[in-house]
CSV table of C-alpha atoms in Angstrom, one decimal:
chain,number,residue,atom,x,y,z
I,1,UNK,CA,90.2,136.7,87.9
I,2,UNK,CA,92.0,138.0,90.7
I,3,UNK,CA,90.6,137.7,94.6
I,4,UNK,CA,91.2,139.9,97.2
I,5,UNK,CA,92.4,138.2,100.1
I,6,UNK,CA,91.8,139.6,103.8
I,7,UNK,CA,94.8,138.8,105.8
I,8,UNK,CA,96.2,140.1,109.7
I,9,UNK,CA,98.9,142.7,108.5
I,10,UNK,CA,100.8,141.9,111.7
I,11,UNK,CA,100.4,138.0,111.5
I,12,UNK,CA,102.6,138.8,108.7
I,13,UNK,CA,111.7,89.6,96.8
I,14,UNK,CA,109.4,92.8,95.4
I,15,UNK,CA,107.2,95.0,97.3
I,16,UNK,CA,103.8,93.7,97.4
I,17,UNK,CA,103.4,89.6,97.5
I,18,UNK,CA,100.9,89.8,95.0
I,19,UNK,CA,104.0,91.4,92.6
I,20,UNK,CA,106.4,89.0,93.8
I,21,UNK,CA,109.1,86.7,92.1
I,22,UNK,CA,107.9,83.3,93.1
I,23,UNK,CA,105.2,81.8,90.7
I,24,UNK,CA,103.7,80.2,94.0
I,25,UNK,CA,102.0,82.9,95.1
I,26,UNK,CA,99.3,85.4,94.0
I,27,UNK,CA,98.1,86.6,91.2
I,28,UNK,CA,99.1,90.2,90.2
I,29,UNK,CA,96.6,92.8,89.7
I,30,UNK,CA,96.6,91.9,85.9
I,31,UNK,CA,96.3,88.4,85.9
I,32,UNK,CA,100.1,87.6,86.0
I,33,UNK,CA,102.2,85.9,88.2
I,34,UNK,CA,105.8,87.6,89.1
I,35,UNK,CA,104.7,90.9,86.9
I,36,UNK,CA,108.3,93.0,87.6
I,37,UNK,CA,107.1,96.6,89.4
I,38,UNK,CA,108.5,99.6,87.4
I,39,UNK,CA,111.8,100.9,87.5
I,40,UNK,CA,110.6,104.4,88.0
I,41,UNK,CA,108.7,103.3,91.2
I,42,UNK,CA,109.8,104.2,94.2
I,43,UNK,CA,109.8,106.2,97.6
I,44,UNK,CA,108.2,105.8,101.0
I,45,UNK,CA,103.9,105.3,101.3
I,46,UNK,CA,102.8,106.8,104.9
I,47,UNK,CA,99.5,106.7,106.2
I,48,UNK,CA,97.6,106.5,109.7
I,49,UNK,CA,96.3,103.4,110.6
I,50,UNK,CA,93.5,103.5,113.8
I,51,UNK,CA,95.6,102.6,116.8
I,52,UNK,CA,99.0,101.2,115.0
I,53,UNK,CA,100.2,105.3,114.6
I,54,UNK,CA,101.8,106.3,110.6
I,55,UNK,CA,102.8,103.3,108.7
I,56,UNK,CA,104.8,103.3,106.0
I,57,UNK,CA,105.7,101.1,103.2
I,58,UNK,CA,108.9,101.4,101.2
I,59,UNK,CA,108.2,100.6,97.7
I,60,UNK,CA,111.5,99.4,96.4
I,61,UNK,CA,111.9,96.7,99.3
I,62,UNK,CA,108.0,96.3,100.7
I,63,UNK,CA,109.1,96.2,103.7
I,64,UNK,CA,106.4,97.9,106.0
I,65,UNK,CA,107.3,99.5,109.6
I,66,UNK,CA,106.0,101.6,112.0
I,67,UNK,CA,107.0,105.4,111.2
I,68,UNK,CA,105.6,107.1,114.2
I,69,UNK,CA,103.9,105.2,116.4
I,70,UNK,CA,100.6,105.5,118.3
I,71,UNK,CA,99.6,108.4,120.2
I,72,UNK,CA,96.0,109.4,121.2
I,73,UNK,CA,96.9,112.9,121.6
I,74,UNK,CA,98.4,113.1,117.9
I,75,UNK,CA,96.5,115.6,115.9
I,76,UNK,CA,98.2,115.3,112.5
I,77,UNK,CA,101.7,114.8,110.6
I,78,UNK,CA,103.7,115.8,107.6
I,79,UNK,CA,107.0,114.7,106.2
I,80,UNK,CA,109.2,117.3,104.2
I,81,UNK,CA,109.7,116.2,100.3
I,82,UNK,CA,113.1,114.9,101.0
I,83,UNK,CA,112.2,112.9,103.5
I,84,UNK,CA,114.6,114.3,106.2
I,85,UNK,CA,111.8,116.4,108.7
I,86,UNK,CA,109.1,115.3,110.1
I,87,UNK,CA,106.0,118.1,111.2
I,88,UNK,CA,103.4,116.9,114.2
I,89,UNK,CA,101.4,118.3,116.0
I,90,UNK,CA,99.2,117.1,119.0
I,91,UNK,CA,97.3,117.9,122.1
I,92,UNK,CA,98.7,119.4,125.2
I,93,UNK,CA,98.0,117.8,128.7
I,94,UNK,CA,96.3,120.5,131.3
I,95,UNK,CA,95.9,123.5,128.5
I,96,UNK,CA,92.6,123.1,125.8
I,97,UNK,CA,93.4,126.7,124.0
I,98,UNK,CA,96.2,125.2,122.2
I,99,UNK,CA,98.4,122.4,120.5
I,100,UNK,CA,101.8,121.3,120.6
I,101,UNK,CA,103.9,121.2,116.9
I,102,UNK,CA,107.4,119.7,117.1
I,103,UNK,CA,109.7,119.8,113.9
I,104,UNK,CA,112.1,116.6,114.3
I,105,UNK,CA,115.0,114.9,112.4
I,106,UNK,CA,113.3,111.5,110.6
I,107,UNK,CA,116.4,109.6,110.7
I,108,UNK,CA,117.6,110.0,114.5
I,109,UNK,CA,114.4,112.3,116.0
I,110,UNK,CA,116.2,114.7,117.3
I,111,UNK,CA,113.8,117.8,117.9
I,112,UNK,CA,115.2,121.0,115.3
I,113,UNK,CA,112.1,123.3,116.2
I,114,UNK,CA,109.1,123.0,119.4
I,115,UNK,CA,106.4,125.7,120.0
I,116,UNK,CA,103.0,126.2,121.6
I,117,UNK,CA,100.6,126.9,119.0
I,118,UNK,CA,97.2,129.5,120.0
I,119,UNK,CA,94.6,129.7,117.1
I,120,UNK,CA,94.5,134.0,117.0
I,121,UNK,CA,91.0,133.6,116.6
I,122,UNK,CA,90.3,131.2,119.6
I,123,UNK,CA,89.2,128.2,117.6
I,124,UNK,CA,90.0,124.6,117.8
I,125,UNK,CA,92.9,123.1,119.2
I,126,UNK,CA,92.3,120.2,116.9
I,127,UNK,CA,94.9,121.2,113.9
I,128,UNK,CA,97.8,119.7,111.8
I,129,UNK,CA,100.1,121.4,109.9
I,130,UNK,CA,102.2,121.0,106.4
I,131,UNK,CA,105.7,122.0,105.3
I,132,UNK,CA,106.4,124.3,103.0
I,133,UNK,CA,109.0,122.5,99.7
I,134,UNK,CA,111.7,124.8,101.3
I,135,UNK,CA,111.0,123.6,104.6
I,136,UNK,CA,111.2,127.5,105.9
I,137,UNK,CA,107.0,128.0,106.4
I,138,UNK,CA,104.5,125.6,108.4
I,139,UNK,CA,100.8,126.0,106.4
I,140,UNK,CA,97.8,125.0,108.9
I,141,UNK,CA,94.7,124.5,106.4
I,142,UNK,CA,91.7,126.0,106.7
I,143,UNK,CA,89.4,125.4,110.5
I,144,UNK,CA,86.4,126.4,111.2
I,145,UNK,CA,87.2,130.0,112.6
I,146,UNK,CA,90.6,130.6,111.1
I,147,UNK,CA,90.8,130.4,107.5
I,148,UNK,CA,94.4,129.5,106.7
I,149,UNK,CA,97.3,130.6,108.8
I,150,UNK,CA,101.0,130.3,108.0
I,151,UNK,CA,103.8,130.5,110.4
I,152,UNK,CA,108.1,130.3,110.1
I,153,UNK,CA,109.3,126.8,111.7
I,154,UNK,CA,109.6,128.8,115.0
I,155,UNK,CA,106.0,129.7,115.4
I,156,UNK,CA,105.9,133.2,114.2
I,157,UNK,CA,103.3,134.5,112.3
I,158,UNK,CA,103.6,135.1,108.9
I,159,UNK,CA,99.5,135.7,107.4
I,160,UNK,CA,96.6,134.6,108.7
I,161,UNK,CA,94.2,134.4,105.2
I,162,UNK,CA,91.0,135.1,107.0
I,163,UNK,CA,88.7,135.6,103.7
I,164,UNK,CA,88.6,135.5,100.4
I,165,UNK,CA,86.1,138.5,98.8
I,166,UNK,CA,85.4,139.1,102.8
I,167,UNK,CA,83.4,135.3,102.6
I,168,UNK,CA,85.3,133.3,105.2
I,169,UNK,CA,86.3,130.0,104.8
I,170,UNK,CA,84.4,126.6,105.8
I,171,UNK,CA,85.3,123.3,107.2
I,172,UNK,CA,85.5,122.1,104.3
I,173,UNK,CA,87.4,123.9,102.8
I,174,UNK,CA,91.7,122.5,102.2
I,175,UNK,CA,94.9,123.9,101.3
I,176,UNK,CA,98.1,122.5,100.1
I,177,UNK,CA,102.1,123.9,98.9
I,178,UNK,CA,102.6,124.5,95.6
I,179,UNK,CA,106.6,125.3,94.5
I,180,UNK,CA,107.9,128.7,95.6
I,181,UNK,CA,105.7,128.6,98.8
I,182,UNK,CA,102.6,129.4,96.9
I,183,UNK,CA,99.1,128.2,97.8
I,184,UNK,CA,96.7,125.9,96.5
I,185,UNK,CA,93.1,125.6,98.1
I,186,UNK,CA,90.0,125.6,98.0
I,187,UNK,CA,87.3,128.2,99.0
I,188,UNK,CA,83.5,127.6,98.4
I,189,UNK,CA,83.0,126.4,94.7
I,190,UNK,CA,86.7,127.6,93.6
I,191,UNK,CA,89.9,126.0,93.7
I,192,UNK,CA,92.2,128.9,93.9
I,193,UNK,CA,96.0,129.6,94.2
I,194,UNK,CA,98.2,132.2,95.9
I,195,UNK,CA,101.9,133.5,95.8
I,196,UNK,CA,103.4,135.0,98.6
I,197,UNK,CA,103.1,137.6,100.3
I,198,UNK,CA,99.4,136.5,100.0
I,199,UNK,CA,97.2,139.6,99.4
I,200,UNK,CA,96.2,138.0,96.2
I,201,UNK,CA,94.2,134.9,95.0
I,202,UNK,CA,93.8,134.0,91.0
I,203,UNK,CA,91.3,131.3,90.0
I,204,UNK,CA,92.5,127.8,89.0
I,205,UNK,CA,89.1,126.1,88.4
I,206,UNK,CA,85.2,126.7,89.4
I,207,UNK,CA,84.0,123.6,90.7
I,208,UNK,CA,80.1,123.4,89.8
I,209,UNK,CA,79.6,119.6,90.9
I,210,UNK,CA,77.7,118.9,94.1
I,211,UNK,CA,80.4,116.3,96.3
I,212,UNK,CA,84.3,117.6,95.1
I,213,UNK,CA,87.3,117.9,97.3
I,214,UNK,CA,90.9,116.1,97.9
I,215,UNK,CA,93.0,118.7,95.5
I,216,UNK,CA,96.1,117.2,95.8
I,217,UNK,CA,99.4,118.9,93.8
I,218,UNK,CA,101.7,116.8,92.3
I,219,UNK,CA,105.5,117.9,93.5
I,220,UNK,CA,106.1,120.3,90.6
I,221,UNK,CA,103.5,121.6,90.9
I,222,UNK,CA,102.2,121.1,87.1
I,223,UNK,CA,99.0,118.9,88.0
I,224,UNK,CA,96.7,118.0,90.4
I,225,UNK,CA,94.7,115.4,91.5
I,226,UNK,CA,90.7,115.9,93.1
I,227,UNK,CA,88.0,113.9,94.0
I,228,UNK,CA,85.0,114.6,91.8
I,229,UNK,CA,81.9,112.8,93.4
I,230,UNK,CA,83.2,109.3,93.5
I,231,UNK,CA,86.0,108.8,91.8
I,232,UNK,CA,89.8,110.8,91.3
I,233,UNK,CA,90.3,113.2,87.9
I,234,UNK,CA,93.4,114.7,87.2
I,235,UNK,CA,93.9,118.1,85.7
I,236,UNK,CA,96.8,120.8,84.9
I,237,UNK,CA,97.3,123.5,87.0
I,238,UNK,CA,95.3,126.2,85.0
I,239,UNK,CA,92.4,124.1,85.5
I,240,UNK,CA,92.6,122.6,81.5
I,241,UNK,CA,92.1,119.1,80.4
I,242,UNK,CA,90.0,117.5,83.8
I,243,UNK,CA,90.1,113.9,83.0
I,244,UNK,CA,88.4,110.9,85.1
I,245,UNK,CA,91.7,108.5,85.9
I,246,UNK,CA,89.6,105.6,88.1
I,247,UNK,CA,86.8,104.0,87.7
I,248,UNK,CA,85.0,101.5,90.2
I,249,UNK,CA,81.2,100.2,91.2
I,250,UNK,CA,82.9,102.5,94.9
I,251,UNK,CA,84.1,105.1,96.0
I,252,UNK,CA,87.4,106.6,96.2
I,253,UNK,CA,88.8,109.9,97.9
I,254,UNK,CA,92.0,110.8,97.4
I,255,UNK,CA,94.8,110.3,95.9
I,256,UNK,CA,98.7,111.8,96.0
I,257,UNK,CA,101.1,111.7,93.7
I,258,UNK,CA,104.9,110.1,93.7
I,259,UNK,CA,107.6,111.9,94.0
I,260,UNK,CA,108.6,111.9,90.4
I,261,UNK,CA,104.5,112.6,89.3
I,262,UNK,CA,104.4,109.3,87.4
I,263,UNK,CA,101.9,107.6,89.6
I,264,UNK,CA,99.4,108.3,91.8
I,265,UNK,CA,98.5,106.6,95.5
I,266,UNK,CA,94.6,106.3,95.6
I,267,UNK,CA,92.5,105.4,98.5
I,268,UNK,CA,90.2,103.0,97.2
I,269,UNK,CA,86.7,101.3,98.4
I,270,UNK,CA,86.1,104.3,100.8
I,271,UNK,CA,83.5,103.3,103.4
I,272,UNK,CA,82.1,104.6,106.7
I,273,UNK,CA,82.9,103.3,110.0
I,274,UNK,CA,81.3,105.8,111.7
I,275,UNK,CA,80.0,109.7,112.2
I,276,UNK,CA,83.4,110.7,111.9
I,277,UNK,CA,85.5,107.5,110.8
I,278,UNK,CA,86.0,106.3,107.4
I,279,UNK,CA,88.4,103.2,106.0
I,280,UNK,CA,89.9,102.8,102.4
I,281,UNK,CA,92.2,100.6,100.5
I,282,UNK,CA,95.6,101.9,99.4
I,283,UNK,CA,96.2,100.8,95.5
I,284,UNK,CA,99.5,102.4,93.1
I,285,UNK,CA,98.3,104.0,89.1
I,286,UNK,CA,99.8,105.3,86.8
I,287,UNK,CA,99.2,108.7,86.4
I,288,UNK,CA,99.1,109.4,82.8
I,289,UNK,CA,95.6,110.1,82.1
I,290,UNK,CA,94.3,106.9,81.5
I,291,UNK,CA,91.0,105.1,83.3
I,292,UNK,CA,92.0,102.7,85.7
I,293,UNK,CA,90.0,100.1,87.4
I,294,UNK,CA,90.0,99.8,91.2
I,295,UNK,CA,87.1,97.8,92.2
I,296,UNK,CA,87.6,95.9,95.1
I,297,UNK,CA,85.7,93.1,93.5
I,298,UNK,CA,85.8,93.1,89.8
I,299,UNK,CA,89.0,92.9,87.8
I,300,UNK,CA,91.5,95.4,88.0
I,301,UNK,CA,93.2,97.1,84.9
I,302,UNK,CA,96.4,96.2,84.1
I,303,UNK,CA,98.9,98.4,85.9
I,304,UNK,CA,97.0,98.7,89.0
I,305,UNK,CA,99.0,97.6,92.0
I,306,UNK,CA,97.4,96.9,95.1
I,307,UNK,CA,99.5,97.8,98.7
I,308,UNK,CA,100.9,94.6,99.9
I,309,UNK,CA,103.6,94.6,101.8
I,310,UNK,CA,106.2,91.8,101.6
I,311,UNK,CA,105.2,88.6,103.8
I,312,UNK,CA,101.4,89.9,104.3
I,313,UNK,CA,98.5,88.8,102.1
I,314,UNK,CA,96.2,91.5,102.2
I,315,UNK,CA,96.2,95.6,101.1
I,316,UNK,CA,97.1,97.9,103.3
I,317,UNK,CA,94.5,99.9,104.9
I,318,UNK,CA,94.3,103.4,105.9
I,319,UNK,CA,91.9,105.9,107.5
I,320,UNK,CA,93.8,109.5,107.5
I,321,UNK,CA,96.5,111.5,106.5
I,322,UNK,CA,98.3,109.4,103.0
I,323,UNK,CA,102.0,110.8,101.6
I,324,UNK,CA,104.3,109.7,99.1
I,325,UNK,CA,107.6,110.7,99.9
């Protein structure tokens, strides 16, 4: 089925201490002391942390460090897939119409691109924006007056997706890069995708459950991961072969994929701190169809590997934005 889209013409040791060597310490997450990691894992865990900024975790060494560090005005972040650019965006002292985004080098921070973003529509300030695999395009997901907008690394205008069918988008509503710059999101009960230059939207899935959300692509694009009620499913890109991949007496609610798509970072025992606040746990599957225990409390299945970095004894924690890059 194909969806019209309306759009503005001119905004054209090991890594965690419970995998470790020494048969001294902990447990692993299947019962065995010094279980080896996997050869294939690797890469760089980010995630926000309350007032400690973007943590990250490298998964080879387990070392953890501070990737960008605390700043109250910070709206959001995004990393590009090799690592090399990092995307923020965050409030600007003295002006409430609009927000600051700064492209930056990740290994010395030296700035590549700055620009004032205004939301076209006049809505809220409060928005984050994601790289596209090229690194050319800066995707700002859907808010509640603007639908999704898409801009060039400058801050140029590229399309502003109002609707879909003429039926704006919610809050609820998320968006995400698929390979060749297209678009994967969600609208209403659909998740849907879109090639550039935009004007057109073909359905990947209807969603007819009642609590859904957290599509999350894997890098190439062939599969993705979503939160169905409480737990994570993974399904191929047409929408074929949904399959429930944890399992837990909780709740978990999201999950991103590795670089290579062979495992999946979950956010696990998702609970509410507040209105707007939530916490979760940060636990490592494979992601190759299979059920996998996450309980916080009962036993985990084998393969499940809990965030620890080296020299701390407890997972890691996070309560926004989670990448693997």
């Amino acid at each position: 089925m194909i969806y019209n889209i309306r759009s503005l013409a001119k905004f054209v040791c090991a890594l965690f201490l419970m995998l470790s060597c020494s048969k001294d310490e902990a447990p692993g997450p299947d019962g065995d002391n010094g279980t080896p990691l996997p050869a294939d894992l690797e890469g760089l865990l980010l995630y926000d942390w309350v007032d400690e900024g973007v943590l990250a975790v490298d998964v080879k060494t387990g070392r953890k460090s501070v990737f960008i560090t605390d700043d109250v005005r910070a709206n959001g972040f995004d990393v590009s897939r090799d690592g090399k650019l990092r995307l923020t965006s965050g409030d600007i002292q003295g002006n409430y119409d609009a927000s600051r985004y700064t492209l930056s080098n990740t290994a010395d921070g030296s700035i590549v691109s700055q620009f004032t973003f205004y939301p076209p529509n006049g809505g809220t300030k409060y928005n984050h924006g994601k790289l596209s695999p090229d690194n050319t395009l800066i995707m700002i997901p859907p808010t509640f007056e603007e639908g999704i907008i898409v801009l060039d690394t400058e801050g140029k205008p590229v399309v502003h997706i109002e609707a879909i069918n003429n039926e704006p988008f919610d809050h609820n509503d998320v968006a995400e890069w698929l390979p060749g710059n297209a678009l994967l999101f969600t609208h209403g009960d659909y998740i849907l995708k879109a090639s550039p230059p935009y004007t057109q939207a073909t359905l990947v899935k209807e969603m007819n459950y009642e609590s859904w959300g957290a599509i999350s692509p894997s890098q190439d694009g062939q599969r993705v991961a979503v939160r169905i009620d409480k737990h994570i499913y993974l399904m191929d890109i047409d929408g074929s072969n949904l399959t429930q991949v944890t399992e837990s007496n909780f709740q978990e609610n999201m999950a991103v994929f590795s670089p290579n798509g062979k495992y999946l970072l979950v956010g696990t025992h998702y609970r509410r701190t507040g209105v707007f606040g939530a916490i979760w746990e940060l636990k490592i599957i494979p992601a190759d169809g299979k059920a996998y225990n996450v309980d916080p409390i009962t036993p985990n299945t084998a393969g499940v590997i809990p965030v620890i970095p080296i020299g701390e004894d407890r997972i890691e924690t996070g309560d926004g934005i989670m990448l693997w890059r």
